[in-house]
PDB file of C-alpha atoms in Angstrom:
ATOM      1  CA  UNK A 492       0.000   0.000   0.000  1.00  0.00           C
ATOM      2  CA  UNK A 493       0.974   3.578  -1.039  1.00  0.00           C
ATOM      3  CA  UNK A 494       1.305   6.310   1.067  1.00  0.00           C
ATOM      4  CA  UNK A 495      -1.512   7.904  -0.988  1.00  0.00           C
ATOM      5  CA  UNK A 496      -3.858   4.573  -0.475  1.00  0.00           C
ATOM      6  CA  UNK A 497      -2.918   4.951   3.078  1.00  0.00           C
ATOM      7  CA  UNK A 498      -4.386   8.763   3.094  1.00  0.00           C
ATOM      8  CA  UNK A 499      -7.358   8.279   1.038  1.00  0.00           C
ATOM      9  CA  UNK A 500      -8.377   4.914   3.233  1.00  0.00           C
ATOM     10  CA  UNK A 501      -8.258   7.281   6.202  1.00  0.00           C
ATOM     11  CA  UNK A 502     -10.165  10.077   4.399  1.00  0.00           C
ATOM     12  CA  UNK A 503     -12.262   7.374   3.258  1.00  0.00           C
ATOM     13  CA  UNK A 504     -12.805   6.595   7.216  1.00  0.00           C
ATOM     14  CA  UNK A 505     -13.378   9.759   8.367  1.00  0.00           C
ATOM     15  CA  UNK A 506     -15.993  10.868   5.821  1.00  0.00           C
ATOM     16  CA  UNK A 507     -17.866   7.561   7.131  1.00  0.00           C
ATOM     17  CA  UNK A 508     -17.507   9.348  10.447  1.00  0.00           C
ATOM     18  CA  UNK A 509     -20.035  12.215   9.050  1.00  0.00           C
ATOM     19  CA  UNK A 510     -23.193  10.866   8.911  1.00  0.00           C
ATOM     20  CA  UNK A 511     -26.217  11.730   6.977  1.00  0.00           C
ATOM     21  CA  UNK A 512     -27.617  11.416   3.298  1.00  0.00           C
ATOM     22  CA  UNK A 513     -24.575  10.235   0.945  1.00  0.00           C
ATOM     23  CA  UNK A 514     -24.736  11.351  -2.909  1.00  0.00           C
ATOM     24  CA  UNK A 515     -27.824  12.829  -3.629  1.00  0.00           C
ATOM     25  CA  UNK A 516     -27.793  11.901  -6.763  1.00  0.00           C
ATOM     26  CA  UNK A 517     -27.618   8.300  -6.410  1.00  0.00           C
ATOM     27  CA  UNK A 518     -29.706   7.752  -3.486  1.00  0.00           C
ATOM     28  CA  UNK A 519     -33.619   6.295  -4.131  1.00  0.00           C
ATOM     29  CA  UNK A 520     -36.467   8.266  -3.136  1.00  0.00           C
ATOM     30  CA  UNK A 521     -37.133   5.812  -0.216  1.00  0.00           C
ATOM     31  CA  UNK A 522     -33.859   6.403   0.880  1.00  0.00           C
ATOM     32  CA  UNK A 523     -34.808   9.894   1.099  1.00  0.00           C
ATOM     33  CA  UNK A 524     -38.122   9.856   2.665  1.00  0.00           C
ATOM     34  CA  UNK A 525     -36.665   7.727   5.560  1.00  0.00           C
ATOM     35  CA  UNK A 526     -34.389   9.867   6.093  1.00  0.00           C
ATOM     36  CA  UNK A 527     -37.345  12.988   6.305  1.00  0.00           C
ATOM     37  CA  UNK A 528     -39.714  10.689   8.358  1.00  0.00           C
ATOM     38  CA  UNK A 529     -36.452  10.039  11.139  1.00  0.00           C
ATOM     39  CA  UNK A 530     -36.230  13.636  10.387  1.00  0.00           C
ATOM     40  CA  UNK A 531     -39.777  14.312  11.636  1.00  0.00           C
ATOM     41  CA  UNK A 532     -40.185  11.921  13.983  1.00  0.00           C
ATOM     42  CA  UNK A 533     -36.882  13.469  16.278  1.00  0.00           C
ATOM     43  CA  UNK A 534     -38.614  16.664  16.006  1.00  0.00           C
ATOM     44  CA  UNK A 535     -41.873  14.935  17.486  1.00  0.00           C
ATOM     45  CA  UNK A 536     -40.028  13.020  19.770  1.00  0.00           C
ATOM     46  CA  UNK A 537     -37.931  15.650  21.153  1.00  0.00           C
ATOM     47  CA  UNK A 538     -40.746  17.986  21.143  1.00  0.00           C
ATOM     48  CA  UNK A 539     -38.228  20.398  18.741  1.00  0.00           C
ATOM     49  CA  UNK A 540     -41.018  22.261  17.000  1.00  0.00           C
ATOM     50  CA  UNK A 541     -42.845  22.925  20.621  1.00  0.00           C
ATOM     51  CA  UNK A 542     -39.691  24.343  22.781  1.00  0.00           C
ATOM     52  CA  UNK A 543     -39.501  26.521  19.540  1.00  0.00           C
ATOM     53  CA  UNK A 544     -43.007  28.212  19.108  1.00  0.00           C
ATOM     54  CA  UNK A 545     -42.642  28.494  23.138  1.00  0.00           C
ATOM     55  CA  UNK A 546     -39.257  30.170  22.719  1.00  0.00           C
ATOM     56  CA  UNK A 547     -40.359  32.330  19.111  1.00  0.00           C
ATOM     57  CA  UNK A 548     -43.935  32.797  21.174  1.00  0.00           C
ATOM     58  CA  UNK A 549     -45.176  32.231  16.961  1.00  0.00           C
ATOM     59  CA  UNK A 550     -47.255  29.064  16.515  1.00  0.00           C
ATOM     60  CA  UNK A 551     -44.664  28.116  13.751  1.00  0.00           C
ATOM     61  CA  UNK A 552     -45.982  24.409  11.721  1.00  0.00           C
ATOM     62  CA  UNK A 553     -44.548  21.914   9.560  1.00  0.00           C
ATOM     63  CA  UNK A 554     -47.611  20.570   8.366  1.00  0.00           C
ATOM     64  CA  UNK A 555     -47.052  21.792   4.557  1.00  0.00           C
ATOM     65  CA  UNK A 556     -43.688  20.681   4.024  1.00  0.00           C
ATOM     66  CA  UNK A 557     -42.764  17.151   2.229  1.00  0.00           C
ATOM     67  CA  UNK A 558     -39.675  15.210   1.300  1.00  0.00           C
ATOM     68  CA  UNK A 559     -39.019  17.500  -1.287  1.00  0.00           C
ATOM     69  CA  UNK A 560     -39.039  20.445   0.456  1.00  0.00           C
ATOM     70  CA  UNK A 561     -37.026  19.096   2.980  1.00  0.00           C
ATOM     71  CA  UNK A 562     -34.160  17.816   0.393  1.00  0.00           C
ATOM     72  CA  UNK A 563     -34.229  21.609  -1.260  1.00  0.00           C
ATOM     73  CA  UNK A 564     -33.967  22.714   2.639  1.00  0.00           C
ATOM     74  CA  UNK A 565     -30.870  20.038   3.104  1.00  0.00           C
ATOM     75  CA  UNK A 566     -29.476  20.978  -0.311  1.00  0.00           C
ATOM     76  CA  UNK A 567     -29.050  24.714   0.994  1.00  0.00           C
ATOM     77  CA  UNK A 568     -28.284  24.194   4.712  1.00  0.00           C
ATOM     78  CA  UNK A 569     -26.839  21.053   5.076  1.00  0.00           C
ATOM     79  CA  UNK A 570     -23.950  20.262   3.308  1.00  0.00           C
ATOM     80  CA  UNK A 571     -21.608  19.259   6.116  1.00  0.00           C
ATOM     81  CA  UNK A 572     -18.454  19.855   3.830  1.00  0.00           C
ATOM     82  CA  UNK A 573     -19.238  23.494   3.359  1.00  0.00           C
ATOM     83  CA  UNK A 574     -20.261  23.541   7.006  1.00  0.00           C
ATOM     84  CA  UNK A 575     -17.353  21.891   7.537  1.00  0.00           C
ATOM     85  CA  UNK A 576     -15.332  25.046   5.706  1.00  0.00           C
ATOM     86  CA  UNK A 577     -17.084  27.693   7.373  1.00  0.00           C
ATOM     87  CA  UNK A 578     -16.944  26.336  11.020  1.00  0.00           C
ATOM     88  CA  UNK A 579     -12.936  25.989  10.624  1.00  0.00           C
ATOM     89  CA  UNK A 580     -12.564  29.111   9.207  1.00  0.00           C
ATOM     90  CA  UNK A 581     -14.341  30.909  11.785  1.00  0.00           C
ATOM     91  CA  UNK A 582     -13.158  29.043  14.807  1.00  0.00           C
ATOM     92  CA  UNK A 583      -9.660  27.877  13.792  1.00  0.00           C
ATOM     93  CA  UNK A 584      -8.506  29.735  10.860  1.00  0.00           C
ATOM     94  CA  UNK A 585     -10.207  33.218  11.531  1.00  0.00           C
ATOM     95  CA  UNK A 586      -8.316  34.231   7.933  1.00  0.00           C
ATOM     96  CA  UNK A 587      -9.617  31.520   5.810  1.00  0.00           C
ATOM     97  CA  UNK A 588      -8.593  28.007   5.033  1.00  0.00           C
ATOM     98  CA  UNK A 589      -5.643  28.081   2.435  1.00  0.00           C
ATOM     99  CA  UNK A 590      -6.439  27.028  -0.972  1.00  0.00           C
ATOM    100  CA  UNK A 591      -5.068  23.564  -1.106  1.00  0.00           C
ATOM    101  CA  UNK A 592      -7.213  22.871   2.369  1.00  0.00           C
ATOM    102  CA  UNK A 593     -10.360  23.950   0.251  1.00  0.00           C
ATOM    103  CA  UNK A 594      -9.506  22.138  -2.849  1.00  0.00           C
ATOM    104  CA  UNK A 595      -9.373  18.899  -0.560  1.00  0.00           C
ATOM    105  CA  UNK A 596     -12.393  19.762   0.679  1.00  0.00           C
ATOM    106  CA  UNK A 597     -14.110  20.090  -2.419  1.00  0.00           C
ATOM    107  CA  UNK A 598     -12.421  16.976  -3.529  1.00  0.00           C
ATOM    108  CA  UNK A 599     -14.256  15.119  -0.366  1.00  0.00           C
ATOM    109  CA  UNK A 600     -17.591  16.722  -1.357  1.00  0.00           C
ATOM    110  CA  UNK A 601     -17.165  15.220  -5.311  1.00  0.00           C
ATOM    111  CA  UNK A 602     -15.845  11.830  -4.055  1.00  0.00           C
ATOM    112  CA  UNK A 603     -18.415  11.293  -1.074  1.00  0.00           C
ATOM    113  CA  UNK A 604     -21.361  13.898  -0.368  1.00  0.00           C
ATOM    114  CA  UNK A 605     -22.924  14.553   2.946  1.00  0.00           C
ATOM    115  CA  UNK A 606     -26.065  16.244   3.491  1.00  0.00           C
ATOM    116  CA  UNK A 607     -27.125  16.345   7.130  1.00  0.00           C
ATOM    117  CA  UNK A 608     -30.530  17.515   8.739  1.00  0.00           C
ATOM    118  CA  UNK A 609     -28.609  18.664  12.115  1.00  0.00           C
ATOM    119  CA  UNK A 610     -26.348  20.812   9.712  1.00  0.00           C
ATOM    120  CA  UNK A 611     -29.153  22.404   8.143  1.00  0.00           C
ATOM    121  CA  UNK A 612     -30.924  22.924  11.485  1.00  0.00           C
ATOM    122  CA  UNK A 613     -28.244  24.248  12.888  1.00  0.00           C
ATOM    123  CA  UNK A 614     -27.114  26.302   9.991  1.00  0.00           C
ATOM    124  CA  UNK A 615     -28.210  29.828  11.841  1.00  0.00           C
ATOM    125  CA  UNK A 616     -25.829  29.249  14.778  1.00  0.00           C
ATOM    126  CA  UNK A 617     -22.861  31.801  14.575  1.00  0.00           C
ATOM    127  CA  UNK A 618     -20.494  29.196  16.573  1.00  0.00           C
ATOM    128  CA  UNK A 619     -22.024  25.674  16.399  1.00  0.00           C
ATOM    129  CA  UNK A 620     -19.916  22.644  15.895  1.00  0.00           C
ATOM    130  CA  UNK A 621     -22.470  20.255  14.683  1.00  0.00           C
ATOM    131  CA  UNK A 622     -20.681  18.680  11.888  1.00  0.00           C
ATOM    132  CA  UNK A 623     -22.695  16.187  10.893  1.00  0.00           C
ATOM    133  CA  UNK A 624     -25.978  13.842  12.563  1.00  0.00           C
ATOM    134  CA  UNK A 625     -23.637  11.997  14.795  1.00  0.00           C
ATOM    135  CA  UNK A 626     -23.371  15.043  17.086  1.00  0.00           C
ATOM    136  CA  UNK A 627     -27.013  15.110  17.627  1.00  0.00           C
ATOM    137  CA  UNK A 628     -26.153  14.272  21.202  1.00  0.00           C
ATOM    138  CA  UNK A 629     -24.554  17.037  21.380  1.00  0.00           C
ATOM    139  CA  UNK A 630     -28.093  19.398  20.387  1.00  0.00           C
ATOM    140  CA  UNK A 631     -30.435  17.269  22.907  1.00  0.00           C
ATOM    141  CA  UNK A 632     -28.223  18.504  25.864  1.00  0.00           C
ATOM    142  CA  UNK A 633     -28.162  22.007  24.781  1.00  0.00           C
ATOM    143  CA  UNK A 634     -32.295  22.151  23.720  1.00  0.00           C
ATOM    144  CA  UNK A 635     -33.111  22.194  27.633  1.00  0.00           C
ATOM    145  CA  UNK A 636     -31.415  25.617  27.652  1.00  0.00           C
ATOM    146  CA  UNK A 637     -34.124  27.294  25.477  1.00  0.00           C
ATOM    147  CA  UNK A 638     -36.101  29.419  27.745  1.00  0.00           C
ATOM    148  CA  UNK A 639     -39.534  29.283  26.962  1.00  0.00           C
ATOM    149  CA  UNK A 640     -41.066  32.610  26.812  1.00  0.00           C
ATOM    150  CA  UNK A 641     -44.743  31.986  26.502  1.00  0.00           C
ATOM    151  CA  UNK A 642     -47.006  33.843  28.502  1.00  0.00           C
ATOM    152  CA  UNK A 643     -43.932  35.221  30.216  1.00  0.00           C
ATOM    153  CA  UNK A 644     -43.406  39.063  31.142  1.00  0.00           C
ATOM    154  CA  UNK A 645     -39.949  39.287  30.849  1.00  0.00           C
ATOM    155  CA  UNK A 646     -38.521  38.490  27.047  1.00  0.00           C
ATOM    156  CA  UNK A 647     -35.316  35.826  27.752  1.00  0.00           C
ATOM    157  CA  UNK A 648     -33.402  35.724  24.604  1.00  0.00           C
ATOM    158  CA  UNK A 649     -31.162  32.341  23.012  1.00  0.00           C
ATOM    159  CA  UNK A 650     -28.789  31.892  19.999  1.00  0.00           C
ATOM    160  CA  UNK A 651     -30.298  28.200  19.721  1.00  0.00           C
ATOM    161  CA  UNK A 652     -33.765  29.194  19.837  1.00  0.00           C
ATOM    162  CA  UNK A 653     -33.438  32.013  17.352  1.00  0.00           C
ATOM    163  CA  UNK A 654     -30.879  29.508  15.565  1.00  0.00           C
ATOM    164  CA  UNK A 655     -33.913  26.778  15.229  1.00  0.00           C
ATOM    165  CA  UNK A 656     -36.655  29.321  14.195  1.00  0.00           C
ATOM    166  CA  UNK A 657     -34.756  30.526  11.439  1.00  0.00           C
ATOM    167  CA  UNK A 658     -34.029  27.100  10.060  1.00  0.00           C
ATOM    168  CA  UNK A 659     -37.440  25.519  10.584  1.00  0.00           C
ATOM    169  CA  UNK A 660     -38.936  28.773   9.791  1.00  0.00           C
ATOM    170  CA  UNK A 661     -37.108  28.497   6.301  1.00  0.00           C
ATOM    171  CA  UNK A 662     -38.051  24.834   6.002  1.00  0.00           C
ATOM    172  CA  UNK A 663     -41.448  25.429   6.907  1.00  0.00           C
ATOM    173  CA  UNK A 664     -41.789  28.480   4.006  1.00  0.00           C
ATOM    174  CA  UNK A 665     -40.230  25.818   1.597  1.00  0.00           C
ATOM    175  CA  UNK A 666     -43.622  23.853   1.807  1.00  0.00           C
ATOM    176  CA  UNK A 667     -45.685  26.765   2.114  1.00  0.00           C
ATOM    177  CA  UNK A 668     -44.225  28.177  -1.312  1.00  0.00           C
ATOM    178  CA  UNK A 669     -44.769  25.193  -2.817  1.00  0.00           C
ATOM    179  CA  UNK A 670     -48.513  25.083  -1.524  1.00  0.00           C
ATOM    180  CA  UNK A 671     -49.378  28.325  -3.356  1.00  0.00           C
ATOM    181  CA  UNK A 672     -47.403  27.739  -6.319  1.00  0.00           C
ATOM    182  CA  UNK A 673     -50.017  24.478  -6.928  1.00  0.00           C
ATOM    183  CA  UNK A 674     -53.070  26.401  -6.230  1.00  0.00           C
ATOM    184  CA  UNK A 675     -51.951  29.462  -8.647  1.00  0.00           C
TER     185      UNK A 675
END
């Protein structure tokens, strides 16, 4: 074995290490909606969409949106390797990643795509480091934190509840576009 084989079977590992959807392009539509029904049900089950309309005090719903809203919504949020760029360059490289450490990145992206709901949800965060759906541990500790600010007086504000609105407020307009574009 090469020293290059020996590289690209440990890139090769690593990119395993992000999980998610692989290659959009070859994955079935099955494939798909199982991965936006696990989507769903996590937001059911953790009571996501709840801790958020108590946070937003807005009675925000998914009820509109479909699996192809929610690829077009993981398509523009949750590319890890582009979250991947833009969380290193803020937090480690403050100037930028250098070109050859973006080319490589890019090179990842052609050879092995990741598109990950968490990303995407978590898109809005200034300094999150929720690279891919194996950190989802990660969220579920932090989504206790959200104040909830219904019927309260005084107005507590969070970076992860604003953070979630904005994503699911996005996904949730994705659907609703779509709605009106079929009754026009």
């Amino acid at each position: 074995m090469t020293i290059q084989q020996l590289e690209n079977e440990i890139i090769k590992q690593k990119i395993n290490d992000f999980t998610g959807l692989s290659g959009l392009a070859s994955v079935r539509n099955s494939d798909i909606e199982e991965y936006f029904y696990g989507f769903m049900d996590w937001l059911i089950e953790n009571k996501i969409l709840e801790k958020v309309n108590n946070y937003s005090e807005v009675n925000l719903t998914l009820q509109y949106i479909n699996s192809d809203d929610f690829i077009v919504w993981i398509l523009h949020f949750g590319d890890v390797y582009a979250n991947l760029r833009e969380r290193y360059s803020e937090i480690i490289y403050p100037n930028g990643l250098d070109k050859s450490a973006t080319n490589q990145l890019k090179q990842l992206k052609k050879i092995n795509p990741k598109y990950s709901f968490l990303v995407a949800l978590t898109h809005h965060l200034k300094s999150s480091q929720f690279y891919s759906d194996r950190d989802i541990n990660k969220l579920d500790s932090l989504l206790k934190r959200i104040p909830n600010n219904n019927n309260s007086k005084i107005k507590r504000n969070s970076a992860l509840g604003q953070a979630l609105f904005d994503s699911l407020y996005t996904l949730s307009n994705y659907g609703i576009e779509r709605m009106v574009k079929k009754s026009i």
